[in-house]
N, C-alpha and C. Protein backbone atom coordinates (compact mmCIF):
# COMPACT_ATOMS: atom_id res chain seq x y z
N MET A 1 16.58 -1.16 -38.33
CA MET A 1 15.91 -2.43 -38.03
C MET A 1 15.27 -2.36 -36.65
N ARG A 2 14.04 -2.82 -36.56
CA ARG A 2 13.34 -2.82 -35.28
C ARG A 2 13.60 -4.14 -34.57
N ILE A 3 14.10 -4.05 -33.37
CA ILE A 3 14.44 -5.24 -32.59
C ILE A 3 13.29 -5.56 -31.65
N LEU A 4 12.86 -6.82 -31.66
CA LEU A 4 11.81 -7.27 -30.76
C LEU A 4 12.43 -7.60 -29.41
N ARG A 5 11.86 -7.02 -28.35
CA ARG A 5 12.35 -7.26 -26.99
C ARG A 5 11.25 -7.86 -26.15
N GLN A 6 11.67 -8.66 -25.16
CA GLN A 6 10.74 -9.16 -24.16
C GLN A 6 11.36 -8.88 -22.80
N VAL A 7 10.55 -8.33 -21.91
CA VAL A 7 11.02 -8.03 -20.56
C VAL A 7 10.03 -8.53 -19.53
N ASN A 8 10.57 -8.83 -18.37
CA ASN A 8 9.75 -9.11 -17.19
C ASN A 8 9.99 -7.93 -16.25
N VAL A 9 8.91 -7.34 -15.75
CA VAL A 9 9.03 -6.16 -14.89
C VAL A 9 8.29 -6.42 -13.58
N ILE A 10 8.97 -6.16 -12.47
CA ILE A 10 8.32 -6.20 -11.16
C ILE A 10 8.27 -4.75 -10.66
N VAL A 11 7.05 -4.25 -10.46
CA VAL A 11 6.86 -2.88 -10.01
C VAL A 11 6.39 -2.91 -8.56
N SER A 12 7.11 -2.20 -7.70
CA SER A 12 6.72 -2.15 -6.30
C SER A 12 6.43 -0.71 -5.89
N GLY A 13 5.72 -0.58 -4.79
CA GLY A 13 5.27 0.71 -4.29
C GLY A 13 3.78 0.62 -4.02
N ARG A 14 3.07 1.73 -4.18
CA ARG A 14 1.61 1.71 -4.04
C ARG A 14 1.04 1.49 -5.44
N VAL A 15 0.96 0.20 -5.83
CA VAL A 15 0.59 -0.16 -7.20
C VAL A 15 -0.60 -1.12 -7.29
N GLN A 16 -1.21 -1.45 -6.16
CA GLN A 16 -2.42 -2.27 -6.19
C GLN A 16 -3.57 -1.44 -5.62
N GLY A 17 -4.75 -1.58 -6.25
CA GLY A 17 -5.92 -0.85 -5.79
C GLY A 17 -5.94 0.60 -6.26
N VAL A 18 -5.10 0.93 -7.23
CA VAL A 18 -5.02 2.32 -7.73
C VAL A 18 -5.15 2.38 -9.26
N GLY A 19 -5.63 1.31 -9.87
CA GLY A 19 -5.82 1.27 -11.32
C GLY A 19 -4.56 1.00 -12.11
N PHE A 20 -3.55 0.45 -11.46
CA PHE A 20 -2.26 0.27 -12.12
C PHE A 20 -2.31 -0.74 -13.26
N ARG A 21 -3.06 -1.83 -13.09
CA ARG A 21 -3.12 -2.84 -14.16
C ARG A 21 -3.83 -2.32 -15.40
N VAL A 22 -4.93 -1.59 -15.20
CA VAL A 22 -5.66 -1.00 -16.34
C VAL A 22 -4.79 0.05 -17.02
N PHE A 23 -4.10 0.87 -16.23
CA PHE A 23 -3.16 1.87 -16.76
C PHE A 23 -2.09 1.18 -17.60
N THR A 24 -1.55 0.08 -17.08
CA THR A 24 -0.50 -0.66 -17.80
C THR A 24 -1.04 -1.20 -19.12
N GLN A 25 -2.25 -1.73 -19.11
CA GLN A 25 -2.85 -2.26 -20.33
C GLN A 25 -3.05 -1.14 -21.36
N GLN A 26 -3.52 0.02 -20.91
CA GLN A 26 -3.73 1.15 -21.83
C GLN A 26 -2.41 1.61 -22.44
N LEU A 27 -1.37 1.71 -21.60
CA LEU A 27 -0.04 2.08 -22.11
C LEU A 27 0.47 1.07 -23.13
N ALA A 28 0.24 -0.20 -22.83
CA ALA A 28 0.69 -1.26 -23.72
C ALA A 28 0.03 -1.13 -25.09
N VAL A 29 -1.27 -0.92 -25.10
CA VAL A 29 -2.00 -0.79 -26.36
C VAL A 29 -1.49 0.43 -27.13
N GLU A 30 -1.30 1.56 -26.45
CA GLU A 30 -0.81 2.79 -27.08
C GLU A 30 0.58 2.59 -27.69
N ASN A 31 1.40 1.74 -27.06
CA ASN A 31 2.78 1.54 -27.49
C ASN A 31 3.01 0.24 -28.26
N GLU A 32 1.91 -0.40 -28.67
CA GLU A 32 1.98 -1.65 -29.45
C GLU A 32 2.78 -2.73 -28.72
N ILE A 33 2.54 -2.82 -27.42
CA ILE A 33 3.18 -3.83 -26.56
C ILE A 33 2.17 -4.93 -26.30
N VAL A 34 2.61 -6.18 -26.33
CA VAL A 34 1.75 -7.33 -26.01
C VAL A 34 2.32 -8.06 -24.80
N GLY A 35 1.48 -8.83 -24.13
CA GLY A 35 1.91 -9.57 -22.95
C GLY A 35 0.81 -9.60 -21.91
N TRP A 36 1.18 -9.40 -20.64
CA TRP A 36 0.20 -9.44 -19.56
C TRP A 36 0.71 -8.70 -18.32
N VAL A 37 -0.25 -8.43 -17.41
CA VAL A 37 0.05 -7.79 -16.13
C VAL A 37 -0.79 -8.49 -15.07
N ARG A 38 -0.21 -8.65 -13.87
CA ARG A 38 -0.96 -9.27 -12.77
C ARG A 38 -0.45 -8.75 -11.43
N ASN A 39 -1.34 -8.79 -10.44
CA ASN A 39 -0.96 -8.46 -9.07
C ASN A 39 -0.24 -9.66 -8.46
N LEU A 40 0.74 -9.38 -7.61
CA LEU A 40 1.42 -10.43 -6.85
C LEU A 40 1.01 -10.33 -5.39
N ASP A 41 1.14 -11.45 -4.67
CA ASP A 41 0.72 -11.52 -3.27
C ASP A 41 1.45 -10.55 -2.36
N ASP A 42 2.67 -10.14 -2.73
CA ASP A 42 3.45 -9.25 -1.87
C ASP A 42 3.10 -7.77 -2.06
N GLY A 43 2.08 -7.48 -2.88
CA GLY A 43 1.67 -6.09 -3.10
C GLY A 43 2.28 -5.45 -4.33
N SER A 44 3.16 -6.18 -5.01
CA SER A 44 3.78 -5.64 -6.23
C SER A 44 2.97 -6.10 -7.45
N VAL A 45 3.38 -5.60 -8.61
CA VAL A 45 2.73 -5.95 -9.87
C VAL A 45 3.79 -6.53 -10.80
N GLU A 46 3.44 -7.62 -11.49
CA GLU A 46 4.36 -8.24 -12.45
C GLU A 46 3.84 -8.01 -13.86
N ILE A 47 4.76 -7.69 -14.76
CA ILE A 47 4.41 -7.45 -16.16
C ILE A 47 5.34 -8.28 -17.03
N GLU A 48 4.77 -8.96 -17.98
CA GLU A 48 5.54 -9.65 -19.03
C GLU A 48 5.18 -8.90 -20.31
N ALA A 49 6.16 -8.24 -20.93
CA ALA A 49 5.87 -7.38 -22.06
C ALA A 49 6.80 -7.68 -23.23
N GLN A 50 6.22 -7.55 -24.42
CA GLN A 50 6.97 -7.83 -25.63
C GLN A 50 6.64 -6.74 -26.66
N GLY A 51 7.67 -6.20 -27.29
CA GLY A 51 7.44 -5.18 -28.29
C GLY A 51 8.75 -4.72 -28.90
N HIS A 52 8.67 -3.78 -29.83
CA HIS A 52 9.86 -3.28 -30.49
C HIS A 52 10.60 -2.31 -29.58
N ASP A 53 11.91 -2.29 -29.69
CA ASP A 53 12.80 -1.61 -28.75
C ASP A 53 12.41 -0.17 -28.43
N MET A 54 12.16 0.67 -29.43
CA MET A 54 11.85 2.07 -29.14
C MET A 54 10.52 2.21 -28.41
N MET A 55 9.54 1.40 -28.80
CA MET A 55 8.23 1.44 -28.14
C MET A 55 8.34 0.90 -26.71
N MET A 56 9.19 -0.09 -26.51
CA MET A 56 9.39 -0.66 -25.18
C MET A 56 10.00 0.39 -24.25
N GLU A 57 10.97 1.15 -24.72
CA GLU A 57 11.58 2.20 -23.90
C GLU A 57 10.55 3.23 -23.49
N LYS A 58 9.71 3.64 -24.42
CA LYS A 58 8.65 4.62 -24.14
C LYS A 58 7.67 4.05 -23.10
N PHE A 59 7.27 2.80 -23.30
CA PHE A 59 6.35 2.11 -22.39
C PHE A 59 6.93 2.06 -20.97
N LEU A 60 8.19 1.67 -20.84
CA LEU A 60 8.82 1.55 -19.52
C LEU A 60 8.95 2.91 -18.83
N LYS A 61 9.26 3.95 -19.58
CA LYS A 61 9.36 5.30 -18.99
C LYS A 61 8.02 5.77 -18.47
N GLN A 62 6.96 5.56 -19.25
CA GLN A 62 5.62 5.96 -18.85
C GLN A 62 5.14 5.13 -17.66
N LEU A 63 5.47 3.87 -17.68
CA LEU A 63 5.09 2.96 -16.60
C LEU A 63 5.68 3.41 -15.27
N ASN A 64 6.90 3.88 -15.30
CA ASN A 64 7.58 4.33 -14.08
C ASN A 64 6.90 5.52 -13.43
N LYS A 65 6.16 6.30 -14.20
CA LYS A 65 5.45 7.48 -13.66
C LYS A 65 4.19 7.08 -12.91
N GLY A 66 3.56 5.97 -13.31
CA GLY A 66 2.34 5.51 -12.67
C GLY A 66 1.11 6.21 -13.19
N PRO A 67 -0.08 5.68 -12.84
CA PRO A 67 -1.32 6.16 -13.43
C PRO A 67 -1.91 7.42 -12.81
N SER A 68 -1.62 7.71 -11.58
CA SER A 68 -2.33 8.82 -10.93
C SER A 68 -1.58 9.28 -9.69
N PHE A 69 -2.14 10.27 -9.07
CA PHE A 69 -1.61 10.78 -7.82
C PHE A 69 -1.58 9.69 -6.74
N PHE A 70 -2.56 8.80 -6.79
CA PHE A 70 -2.70 7.76 -5.75
C PHE A 70 -1.65 6.65 -5.87
N ALA A 71 -1.17 6.42 -7.07
CA ALA A 71 -0.17 5.38 -7.28
C ALA A 71 1.22 5.97 -7.01
N LYS A 72 2.10 5.12 -6.49
CA LYS A 72 3.48 5.55 -6.23
C LYS A 72 4.41 4.41 -6.58
N VAL A 73 5.12 4.55 -7.69
CA VAL A 73 6.10 3.54 -8.10
C VAL A 73 7.39 3.82 -7.33
N LYS A 74 7.78 2.87 -6.50
CA LYS A 74 9.02 3.02 -5.74
C LYS A 74 10.19 2.36 -6.45
N ASN A 75 9.93 1.24 -7.10
CA ASN A 75 11.00 0.50 -7.76
C ASN A 75 10.46 -0.27 -8.95
N MET A 76 11.26 -0.32 -10.01
CA MET A 76 10.93 -1.14 -11.18
C MET A 76 12.14 -1.99 -11.49
N GLU A 77 11.97 -3.30 -11.37
CA GLU A 77 13.04 -4.24 -11.68
C GLU A 77 12.76 -4.84 -13.06
N VAL A 78 13.56 -4.44 -14.04
CA VAL A 78 13.35 -4.87 -15.42
C VAL A 78 14.39 -5.93 -15.78
N THR A 79 13.91 -7.09 -16.21
CA THR A 79 14.78 -8.19 -16.62
C THR A 79 14.55 -8.50 -18.09
N GLU A 80 15.60 -8.38 -18.90
CA GLU A 80 15.50 -8.74 -20.32
C GLU A 80 15.37 -10.26 -20.43
N LYS A 81 14.50 -10.70 -21.32
CA LYS A 81 14.30 -12.13 -21.52
C LYS A 81 14.45 -12.47 -22.99
N GLU A 82 14.71 -13.73 -23.26
CA GLU A 82 14.77 -14.21 -24.63
C GLU A 82 13.34 -14.28 -25.17
N VAL A 83 13.13 -13.85 -26.39
CA VAL A 83 11.81 -13.94 -27.01
C VAL A 83 11.63 -15.37 -27.50
N THR A 84 10.72 -16.09 -26.84
CA THR A 84 10.52 -17.50 -27.19
C THR A 84 9.22 -17.74 -27.95
N HIS A 85 8.24 -16.86 -27.76
CA HIS A 85 6.97 -16.95 -28.48
C HIS A 85 6.38 -15.54 -28.56
N SER A 86 5.36 -15.40 -29.33
CA SER A 86 4.75 -14.09 -29.51
C SER A 86 3.37 -14.05 -28.85
N PHE A 87 3.16 -13.04 -28.03
CA PHE A 87 1.83 -12.82 -27.45
C PHE A 87 0.95 -12.18 -28.52
N GLN A 88 -0.36 -12.38 -28.39
CA GLN A 88 -1.29 -11.83 -29.39
C GLN A 88 -1.86 -10.47 -28.97
N LYS A 89 -1.96 -10.23 -27.65
CA LYS A 89 -2.54 -8.98 -27.13
C LYS A 89 -1.98 -8.75 -25.74
N PHE A 90 -2.51 -7.74 -25.04
CA PHE A 90 -2.05 -7.47 -23.68
C PHE A 90 -3.20 -7.73 -22.72
N ASP A 91 -3.03 -8.71 -21.83
CA ASP A 91 -4.08 -9.15 -20.92
C ASP A 91 -3.85 -8.70 -19.49
N ILE A 92 -4.94 -8.52 -18.77
CA ILE A 92 -4.89 -8.33 -17.32
C ILE A 92 -5.24 -9.69 -16.72
N LYS A 93 -4.34 -10.23 -15.92
CA LYS A 93 -4.59 -11.55 -15.30
C LYS A 93 -5.15 -11.37 -13.91
């Protein structure tokens, strides 16, 4: 049985101005993840993601590597959330 998961992720490090949001959106589409990504004022990136458990694990592992040499993920804080509604696609906010 495929379990639907929803997580909130705060990614810190060198993650703004390096294509991180576009990278996140591409990963999400590849892994059938829906939700959104946005920059935060403190220089980190926030992601709200929803998808099936195995695809979510793959998405989070790839996310931790970052998009390029220029990006540097220092920390990823992943919080499991209750699935309250379903997103239709993955947006960049």
